[in-house]
Coordinates of C-alpha atoms in Angstrom, one line a residue:
Chain A
M12 CA 18.9 32.3 -3.0
T13 CA 15.9 30.2 -3.1
D14 CA 13.9 28.2 -0.5
I15 CA 12.4 25.0 -1.5
V16 CA 9.3 23.9 0.5
T17 CA 7.7 20.6 -0.5
A18 CA 4.5 18.7 0.2
G19 CA 2.8 15.3 -0.1
M20 CA -0.9 14.7 -0.2
I21 CA -2.9 11.7 0.9
V22 CA -6.5 11.2 -0.4
I23 CA -8.2 8.7 1.9
G24 CA -11.3 6.8 0.9
D25 CA -12.6 3.6 -0.6
E26 CA -15.2 5.7 -2.5
I27 CA -12.4 7.3 -4.6
L28 CA -10.8 4.0 -5.4
S29 CA -14.2 2.4 -6.4
G30 CA -15.0 5.4 -8.7
R31 CA -18.1 6.1 -6.8
T32 CA -16.8 9.6 -5.8
K33 CA -14.6 11.5 -8.2
D34 CA -11.8 13.4 -6.4
K35 CA -11.9 17.1 -6.7
N36 CA -9.3 18.0 -4.0
I37 CA -6.0 17.0 -5.7
G38 CA -6.3 19.8 -8.4
H39 CA -7.4 22.4 -5.8
L40 CA -4.5 21.6 -3.4
A41 CA -2.0 21.6 -6.3
D42 CA -3.3 25.1 -7.5
M43 CA -3.2 26.5 -4.0
L44 CA 0.3 25.2 -3.1
T45 CA 1.7 26.3 -6.5
A46 CA 0.3 29.8 -5.9
V47 CA 2.3 30.2 -2.6
G48 CA 5.5 28.5 -3.8
I49 CA 5.2 25.1 -2.2
D50 CA 6.1 22.1 -4.5
L51 CA 3.6 19.3 -4.4
K52 CA 5.9 16.3 -4.9
E53 CA 3.6 13.2 -4.7
V54 CA -0.1 12.3 -4.1
R55 CA -1.3 9.0 -2.9
V56 CA -4.9 7.8 -2.9
V57 CA -5.3 5.0 -0.3
S58 CA -8.2 3.0 1.1
D59 CA -9.9 3.2 4.5
D60 CA -7.3 1.0 6.0
R61 CA -5.1 1.8 9.0
E62 CA -1.9 0.3 7.7
A63 CA -2.3 1.8 4.3
I64 CA -2.9 5.3 5.7
A65 CA -0.1 5.0 8.2
D66 CA 2.4 3.7 5.6
A67 CA 1.5 6.6 3.3
V68 CA 1.8 9.2 6.1
N69 CA 5.2 8.0 7.2
A70 CA 6.6 7.7 3.7
L71 CA 5.5 11.2 2.6
R72 CA 6.1 13.1 5.9
S73 CA 9.7 11.9 6.2
R74 CA 10.6 13.4 2.8
N75 CA 8.4 16.5 2.6
T76 CA 8.0 19.7 4.6
Y77 CA 4.2 19.1 4.9
V78 CA 1.7 16.4 4.4
F79 CA -2.0 17.1 3.7
T80 CA -4.7 14.5 4.0
T81 CA -8.3 14.6 2.9
G82 CA -11.1 12.3 3.9
G83 CA -12.1 10.0 6.7
I84 CA -12.8 12.4 9.6
G85 CA -16.6 12.0 9.8
P86 CA -18.7 10.2 12.4
T87 CA -18.9 6.6 11.0
H88 CA -17.0 3.4 11.5
D89 CA -15.1 3.8 8.3
D90 CA -13.8 7.3 9.3
I91 CA -10.5 6.1 10.7
T92 CA -8.1 8.9 9.7
A93 CA -7.5 10.4 13.2
D94 CA -6.7 7.0 14.7
S95 CA -4.5 6.0 11.7
I96 CA -2.5 9.3 11.9
A97 CA -2.0 8.7 15.7
F98 CA -0.9 5.1 14.9
A99 CA 1.5 6.4 12.3
L100 CA 3.1 8.9 14.7
G101 CA 3.1 6.5 17.7
L102 CA 0.7 8.8 19.6
P103 CA -2.3 8.0 21.7
C104 CA -5.6 9.0 20.1
G105 CA -8.6 10.1 22.2
Y106 CA -11.2 12.8 22.6
D107 CA -9.7 16.3 22.2
D108 CA -11.2 18.4 25.1
K109 CA -11.7 21.5 23.0
A110 CA -13.2 19.6 20.1
Y111 CA -15.4 17.6 22.4
R112 CA -16.8 20.8 24.1
L113 CA -17.2 22.5 20.7
L114 CA -19.3 19.7 19.2
E115 CA -21.2 19.1 22.5
A116 CA -22.3 22.8 22.6
H117 CA -23.0 22.8 18.8
Y118 CA -25.4 19.8 19.1
A119 CA -26.9 21.0 22.4
K120 CA -27.8 24.3 20.9
R121 CA -29.8 22.5 18.2
G122 CA -31.4 20.0 20.5
I123 CA -29.6 17.1 18.8
E124 CA -28.2 14.1 20.7
F125 CA -24.4 14.0 20.9
T126 CA -24.1 10.4 19.9
E127 CA -21.1 8.1 20.2
A128 CA -20.8 8.5 16.4
R129 CA -20.7 12.3 16.6
K130 CA -18.2 12.1 19.5
R131 CA -15.8 10.3 17.1
M132 CA -15.4 13.6 15.3
A133 CA -13.6 14.9 18.5
R134 CA -11.0 12.2 18.3
M135 CA -7.5 13.5 17.6
P136 CA -3.9 12.4 18.3
E137 CA -2.6 13.8 21.6
G138 CA -1.1 17.3 21.0
A139 CA -3.0 18.1 17.8
T140 CA -4.0 21.7 17.0
H141 CA -7.4 22.4 15.4
I142 CA -8.1 23.4 11.9
D143 CA -11.3 25.4 12.0
N144 CA -14.3 24.2 10.0
P145 CA -16.6 27.1 9.3
I146 CA -19.1 24.9 7.4
S147 CA -19.9 21.9 9.6
I148 CA -18.1 22.7 12.8
A149 CA -16.2 19.4 13.3
P150 CA -12.5 20.6 13.1
G151 CA -9.7 19.1 11.2
F152 CA -6.3 19.1 12.9
H153 CA -2.6 19.4 12.5
I154 CA 0.0 17.3 14.3
A155 CA 3.8 17.4 13.6
N156 CA 3.9 18.2 9.9
V157 CA 0.6 16.5 9.0
Y158 CA -2.5 18.5 8.2
V159 CA -5.8 16.5 8.4
M160 CA -8.8 17.8 6.6
A161 CA -12.2 16.8 5.4
G162 CA -12.9 15.1 2.1
V163 CA -16.0 17.0 1.1
P164 CA -14.6 19.6 -1.3
S165 CA -16.3 22.7 0.1
I166 CA -15.2 21.8 3.7
F167 CA -11.7 20.9 2.5
Q168 CA -11.4 24.2 0.7
A169 CA -12.6 26.2 3.7
M170 CA -10.1 24.3 6.0
L171 CA -7.3 24.8 3.6
D172 CA -8.0 28.5 3.4
N173 CA -7.3 28.5 7.2
V174 CA -4.1 26.5 6.8
I175 CA -2.4 28.2 3.9
P176 CA -1.5 31.5 5.7
T177 CA 0.2 29.5 8.5
L178 CA 2.6 27.6 6.3
Q179 CA 6.2 28.3 5.5
T180 CA 6.3 29.1 1.8
G181 CA 9.2 28.9 -0.6
T182 CA 10.4 31.0 -3.5
K183 CA 7.7 30.7 -6.1
L184 CA 8.3 29.1 -9.4
S185 CA 7.7 31.8 -12.0
T186 CA 6.2 30.6 -15.3
R187 CA 6.4 31.7 -18.9
S188 CA 4.3 30.2 -21.6
V189 CA 5.5 30.2 -25.3
P190 CA 3.1 29.0 -27.9
S191 CA 4.7 26.9 -30.6
P192 CA 2.9 26.5 -34.0
L193 CA 5.0 23.3 -34.4
P194 CA 4.0 20.0 -32.9
E195 CA 5.9 18.2 -30.2
G196 CA 7.4 15.7 -32.5
T197 CA 9.1 18.5 -34.5
I198 CA 10.4 20.6 -31.6
G199 CA 11.0 17.8 -29.1
G200 CA 14.7 17.3 -30.0
P201 CA 15.8 20.9 -30.0
L202 CA 13.7 21.6 -26.9
G203 CA 15.5 18.9 -25.1
E204 CA 18.8 20.6 -25.9
V205 CA 17.4 23.9 -24.6
Q206 CA 16.4 22.1 -21.3
K207 CA 19.9 20.6 -21.0
A208 CA 21.5 24.1 -21.5
H209 CA 19.2 25.6 -18.8
P210 CA 19.3 23.3 -15.9
D211 CA 17.9 25.8 -13.4
T212 CA 14.6 25.7 -15.3
I213 CA 11.9 23.1 -15.8
I214 CA 10.7 23.1 -19.4
G215 CA 7.5 21.2 -20.3
S216 CA 5.6 20.9 -23.5
Y217 CA 1.9 20.3 -23.7
P218 CA 0.2 19.3 -27.0
Q219 CA -2.9 21.3 -27.8
Y220 CA -5.5 20.9 -30.4
S221 CA -7.5 23.7 -32.0
D222 CA -9.4 24.1 -35.3
N223 CA -6.0 24.8 -37.0
G224 CA -4.6 21.4 -35.9
F225 CA -2.1 20.5 -33.3
W226 CA 0.1 23.1 -31.7
T227 CA 2.3 23.0 -28.6
E228 CA 2.3 25.1 -25.4
I229 CA 5.8 25.3 -24.0
I230 CA 5.9 26.1 -20.3
I231 CA 9.2 27.3 -18.7
R232 CA 9.4 27.4 -14.9
S233 CA 12.1 28.6 -12.6
R234 CA 12.7 30.1 -9.2
S235 CA 15.3 32.4 -10.8
Q236 CA 14.1 35.3 -13.0
E237 CA 17.4 35.4 -14.8
A238 CA 17.3 31.7 -15.6
L239 CA 13.7 32.1 -16.7
A240 CA 14.4 35.0 -19.0
A241 CA 17.4 33.2 -20.6
A242 CA 15.6 29.9 -21.2
T243 CA 12.5 31.7 -22.6
E244 CA 14.7 33.6 -25.0
A245 CA 16.4 30.4 -26.0
V246 CA 13.1 28.7 -26.7
E247 CA 11.9 31.7 -28.8
N248 CA 15.1 31.7 -30.8
M249 CA 14.8 27.9 -31.3
L250 CA 11.2 28.4 -32.7
A251 CA 12.3 31.3 -34.9
S252 CA 15.0 29.1 -36.5
M253 CA 12.5 26.4 -37.4
Q254 CA 10.0 26.7 -40.2
P255 CA 6.4 26.0 -39.6
Q256 CA 6.0 23.8 -42.6
E257 CA 4.1 20.8 -41.4
P258 CA 0.4 19.9 -41.3
S259 CA -1.4 18.9 -38.2
V260 CA 0.5 16.0 -36.5
N261 CA 1.6 14.9 -33.1
Chain B
M8 CA -15.5 -19.0 -3.7
T9 CA -14.2 -15.6 -4.8
D10 CA -11.2 -14.5 -6.8
I11 CA -9.6 -11.2 -5.8
V12 CA -7.7 -9.3 -8.5
T13 CA -6.1 -6.0 -7.4
A14 CA -4.5 -3.1 -9.2
G15 CA -2.4 0.0 -8.5
M16 CA -2.3 3.1 -10.7
I17 CA 0.5 5.6 -11.3
V18 CA -0.3 9.0 -12.7
I19 CA 2.9 10.5 -14.1
G20 CA 3.4 14.2 -14.7
D21 CA 4.7 17.4 -13.2
E22 CA 1.6 19.1 -14.8
I23 CA -0.8 17.3 -12.5
L24 CA 1.3 18.1 -9.4
S25 CA 1.5 21.8 -10.4
G26 CA -2.3 22.0 -10.9
R27 CA -1.8 23.1 -14.5
T28 CA -3.6 19.9 -15.8
K29 CA -6.4 18.4 -13.8
D30 CA -6.4 14.6 -13.7
K31 CA -9.4 12.9 -15.4
N32 CA -8.0 9.4 -15.6
I33 CA -8.2 8.2 -11.9
G34 CA -12.0 8.3 -11.8
H35 CA -12.3 6.6 -15.2
L36 CA -9.9 3.8 -14.4
A37 CA -11.6 3.3 -11.0
D38 CA -15.0 3.0 -12.8
M39 CA -13.7 0.6 -15.4
L40 CA -11.9 -1.7 -13.0
T41 CA -14.9 -1.8 -10.6
A42 CA -17.1 -2.8 -13.5
V43 CA -15.1 -5.9 -14.2
G44 CA -14.3 -6.9 -10.6
I45 CA -10.8 -5.6 -10.2
D46 CA -10.1 -3.8 -6.9
L47 CA -8.1 -0.6 -7.3
K48 CA -6.1 -0.5 -4.1
E49 CA -3.8 2.6 -4.4
V50 CA -3.1 5.4 -6.8
R51 CA 0.1 7.5 -6.8
V52 CA 0.7 10.7 -8.6
V53 CA 4.4 11.2 -9.2
S54 CA 6.6 13.7 -11.0
D55 CA 8.6 13.3 -14.3
D56 CA 11.5 11.8 -12.4
R57 CA 13.0 8.4 -13.1
E58 CA 13.5 7.3 -9.5
A59 CA 10.1 8.5 -8.4
I60 CA 8.4 6.6 -11.2
A61 CA 10.5 3.5 -10.7
D62 CA 9.9 3.5 -6.9
A63 CA 6.2 3.7 -7.4
V64 CA 6.2 1.0 -10.1
N65 CA 8.1 -1.4 -7.9
A66 CA 6.1 -0.7 -4.8
L67 CA 2.7 -1.2 -6.5
R68 CA 3.6 -4.0 -8.8
S69 CA 4.9 -6.2 -6.0
R70 CA 1.6 -6.2 -4.2
N71 CA -1.0 -6.0 -6.9
T72 CA -2.1 -8.2 -9.8
Y73 CA -1.7 -5.2 -12.2
V74 CA -0.3 -1.7 -12.4
F75 CA -1.6 0.9 -14.8
T76 CA 0.3 4.1 -15.6
T77 CA -0.8 7.2 -17.5
G78 CA 1.3 9.9 -18.9
G79 CA 4.9 10.6 -20.1
I80 CA 4.9 8.6 -23.4
G81 CA 5.0 11.5 -25.8
P82 CA 8.0 12.7 -27.9
T83 CA 9.7 15.3 -25.7
H84 CA 12.5 15.2 -23.2
D85 CA 10.2 15.1 -20.2
D86 CA 8.5 11.9 -21.5
I87 CA 10.5 9.4 -19.6
T88 CA 8.0 6.8 -18.7
A89 CA 9.3 4.0 -21.0
D90 CA 12.9 4.4 -19.8
S91 CA 11.7 4.6 -16.1
I92 CA 9.7 1.4 -16.4
A93 CA 12.7 -0.4 -18.0
F94 CA 14.9 1.0 -15.2
A95 CA 12.4 -0.3 -12.6
L96 CA 12.3 -3.8 -14.1
G97 CA 16.0 -3.9 -14.8
L98 CA 15.5 -4.3 -18.5
P99 CA 17.2 -2.5 -21.5
C100 CA 15.1 0.1 -23.2
G101 CA 15.4 0.8 -26.9
Y102 CA 13.5 1.2 -30.1
D103 CA 10.8 -1.5 -30.4
D104 CA 11.1 -2.7 -34.1
K105 CA 7.3 -2.9 -34.6
A106 CA 6.6 0.4 -33.1
Y107 CA 9.4 2.1 -35.0
R108 CA 8.1 0.8 -38.3
L109 CA 4.6 1.7 -37.5
L110 CA 5.5 5.3 -36.7
E111 CA 7.9 5.5 -39.6
A112 CA 5.2 4.5 -42.0
H113 CA 2.7 6.7 -40.3
Y114 CA 4.8 9.8 -40.8
A115 CA 6.1 8.8 -44.2
K116 CA 2.5 8.6 -45.5
R117 CA 1.9 12.1 -44.4
G118 CA 5.2 13.5 -45.6
I119 CA 6.3 14.4 -42.1
E120 CA 9.9 14.0 -40.9
F121 CA 10.4 11.1 -38.5
T122 CA 12.5 13.2 -36.1
E123 CA 14.5 11.9 -33.2
A124 CA 11.8 13.2 -30.9
R125 CA 9.1 11.2 -32.7
K126 CA 11.4 8.1 -32.6
R127 CA 11.3 8.4 -28.8
M128 CA 7.7 7.2 -29.0
A129 CA 9.0 3.8 -30.2
R130 CA 11.1 3.3 -27.1
M131 CA 10.0 0.4 -24.9
P132 CA 11.5 -2.0 -22.4
E133 CA 12.8 -5.1 -24.2
G134 CA 10.0 -7.7 -24.5
A135 CA 7.1 -5.3 -24.2
T136 CA 3.8 -5.9 -26.0
H137 CA 1.9 -3.1 -27.7
I138 CA -1.3 -1.5 -26.6
D139 CA -2.9 -0.1 -29.7
N140 CA -3.6 3.6 -30.0
P141 CA -6.4 4.2 -32.5
I142 CA -6.3 7.9 -32.0
S143 CA -2.7 9.1 -32.5
I144 CA -0.9 5.8 -33.5
A145 CA 2.0 5.8 -31.0
P146 CA 1.3 2.7 -29.0
G147 CA 1.3 2.1 -25.2
F148 CA 2.8 -1.1 -24.0
H149 CA 2.6 -3.8 -21.4
I150 CA 5.5 -5.5 -19.8
A151 CA 5.3 -8.0 -16.9
N152 CA 2.2 -6.8 -14.9
V153 CA 2.6 -3.1 -15.9
Y154 CA 0.4 -1.4 -18.4
V155 CA 1.7 1.9 -19.8
M156 CA -0.8 4.2 -21.4
A157 CA -1.1 7.8 -22.5
G158 CA -2.1 10.7 -20.2
V159 CA -4.4 12.5 -22.7
P160 CA -7.8 11.2 -21.5
S161 CA -9.3 10.4 -24.9
I162 CA -6.2 8.3 -25.8
F163 CA -5.9 6.7 -22.3
Q164 CA -9.6 5.7 -22.6
A165 CA -9.1 4.2 -26.0
M166 CA -6.0 2.3 -24.9
L167 CA -7.8 1.0 -21.8
D168 CA -10.7 -0.3 -23.9
N169 CA -8.1 -2.5 -25.6
V170 CA -6.6 -3.6 -22.3
I171 CA -9.6 -4.4 -20.2
P172 CA -10.8 -7.5 -22.2
T173 CA -7.3 -9.1 -21.8
L174 CA -7.2 -8.9 -18.0
Q175 CA -7.9 -11.6 -15.5
T176 CA -11.0 -10.4 -13.6
G177 CA -12.2 -11.2 -10.2
T178 CA -15.6 -11.9 -8.6
K179 CA -17.3 -8.5 -8.8
L180 CA -18.3 -6.7 -5.7
S181 CA -22.1 -6.3 -5.8
T182 CA -23.5 -3.2 -4.4
R183 CA -26.7 -2.2 -2.6
S184 CA -27.7 1.3 -1.7
V185 CA -30.0 2.1 1.2
P186 CA -31.0 5.7 1.7
S187 CA -31.2 6.8 5.3
P188 CA -33.3 9.9 6.2
L189 CA -31.1 10.1 9.4
P190 CA -27.7 11.8 9.3
E191 CA -24.4 10.0 9.8
G192 CA -24.0 11.2 13.3
T193 CA -27.2 9.5 14.3
I194 CA -26.8 6.2 12.5
G195 CA -23.0 6.0 12.8
G196 CA -22.9 3.9 16.0
P197 CA -25.5 1.3 15.1
L198 CA -24.1 1.1 11.5
G199 CA -20.7 0.3 12.9
E200 CA -22.3 -2.6 14.8
V201 CA -23.9 -3.9 11.6
Q202 CA -20.5 -3.7 9.9
K203 CA -18.9 -5.7 12.7
A204 CA -21.6 -8.4 12.5
H205 CA -21.2 -8.7 8.7
P206 CA -17.5 -8.9 8.1
D207 CA -17.8 -10.2 4.5
T208 CA -19.3 -6.9 3.5
I209 CA -17.9 -3.4 3.2
I210 CA -20.4 -0.8 4.5
G211 CA -19.8 2.8 3.7
S212 CA -21.9 5.9 4.4
Y213 CA -21.9 9.0 2.4
P214 CA -23.5 12.2 3.6
Q215 CA -25.8 13.9 1.1
Y216 CA -27.5 17.2 1.1
S217 CA -30.7 18.1 -0.5
D218 CA -33.4 20.8 -0.1
N219 CA -34.8 18.7 2.8
G220 CA -31.4 18.8 4.6
F221 CA -28.8 16.2 5.3
W222 CA -29.5 12.6 4.6
T223 CA -27.1 9.6 4.2
E224 CA -26.6 7.1 1.5
I225 CA -25.5 3.8 2.9
I226 CA -23.6 1.6 0.4
I227 CA -23.1 -2.1 1.2
R228 CA -20.7 -4.1 -1.0
S229 CA -19.8 -7.8 -1.0
R230 CA -18.6 -10.5 -3.3
S231 CA -21.2 -12.9 -1.7
Q232 CA -24.8 -12.4 -2.6
E233 CA -25.9 -14.1 0.6
A234 CA -23.7 -11.8 2.8
L235 CA -24.9 -8.8 0.8
A236 CA -28.6 -9.7 1.3
A237 CA -28.1 -10.3 5.0
A238 CA -26.2 -7.1 5.6
T239 CA -28.8 -5.1 3.6
E240 CA -31.6 -6.5 5.7
A241 CA -29.7 -5.7 8.9
V242 CA -29.2 -2.1 7.8
E243 CA -32.9 -1.7 6.8
N244 CA -34.0 -3.2 10.2
M245 CA -31.6 -0.8 12.0
L246 CA -33.1 2.2 10.2
A247 CA -36.7 1.0 10.8
S248 CA -35.9 0.8 14.6
M249 CA -34.7 4.4 14.6
Q250 CA -37.1 7.4 14.5
P251 CA -36.4 10.1 12.0
Q252 CA -36.9 12.9 14.5
E253 CA -34.0 15.3 13.9
P254 CA -33.5 18.4 11.8
S255 CA -30.7 18.9 9.3
V256 CA -27.4 18.0 10.9
N257 CA -24.2 16.2 10.2

């Protein structure tokens, strides 16, 4: 028996869509979720716009176990993630007492004014639970099945490290890799037949290029060890039956 | 007067969602579109699944001038982009004569079998126009307002170079950058007031860290040179009126 746990991700920020900042969080979240057996099903990158954020949140949270967001939780006017999540969930958004006191004490200790802008970082939808931020104090939060984290990669990663152990995880996809000296164009047909015959596996092929020309990495994934072993054997038998006779092609 | 041209992007592939491959195309497309005055409004990363691809295509193409896709146009069974685009548009999908002959000649010249798998790369929705592929021959295509390109970054970039000059472009957003020695938490409130007073601009702030501690890059963007100049002056005046007195904070 296998458990399937799925996730969606929303990357929030005009700066990603303008190209000014290059996203580094999608690949990290994908790696981390895969490692614990959660399937990342879809990612959306949206602008700093309340309706765009809320639409994405509601679309992804209705069909996934979890939704993770990055970006838009800083102190400035374009940091509207907390309000947009509250709007999406139909919840009031205001200062979270615990976050407010945490930030107030943090700035007081350093003799820094707790400005209206800094107070914005204490805004959360009513009922939210903190996600600790060991780097710059201002917490992320989680509400319903939505986890709201920072966009700065180091802070996002630190927050995610706090979140991952609290998640329900699924049966991990196990992976086998079979190198093929033959290019995709040669093995594509037979490989498709193997996939059809092994529906409990996901078989992908990835063209690679080395000094010896094109070759193909075949990746077989499954939640069932038996299915994985059977499909891997079928791929290996398929390759053994084909002669590596062609020069470097795609 | 300004013209607004918008775009959506769809990144297709299980390998991005599993973390096995790290996307390099979002940032490149964002840069290229910004350079020619096209606003990238949303990006979706979806799996190799016909319904997921078709839903994303129809959602994004209905509200943007253009949609660009990357990935899923190779020779194997999991390359289902052409069929999924045809499905989304309600068009038949089959071998495109010109693409078929192009690939047939390409493989014949090299003495390589034109397998069923390789023939898949000639599949396109009826009525599609080619996007030339100078690297590995198999063309991308465009149909209606959807541009379908390869996922391999070098091929995607070469295809995009062929597409960009054919696009309707908008009035470019001009950008000014104003460095602030003060952190976001200090300038956030006043900066929000400047944004409110200059609605024809988009003002963003980006925390930076150097050896001297946190500082903030303020980016002002507008399609109007007059609005840009006025907002930039307002930001500079705002900063001049604030004393840089605080140590490194966020």
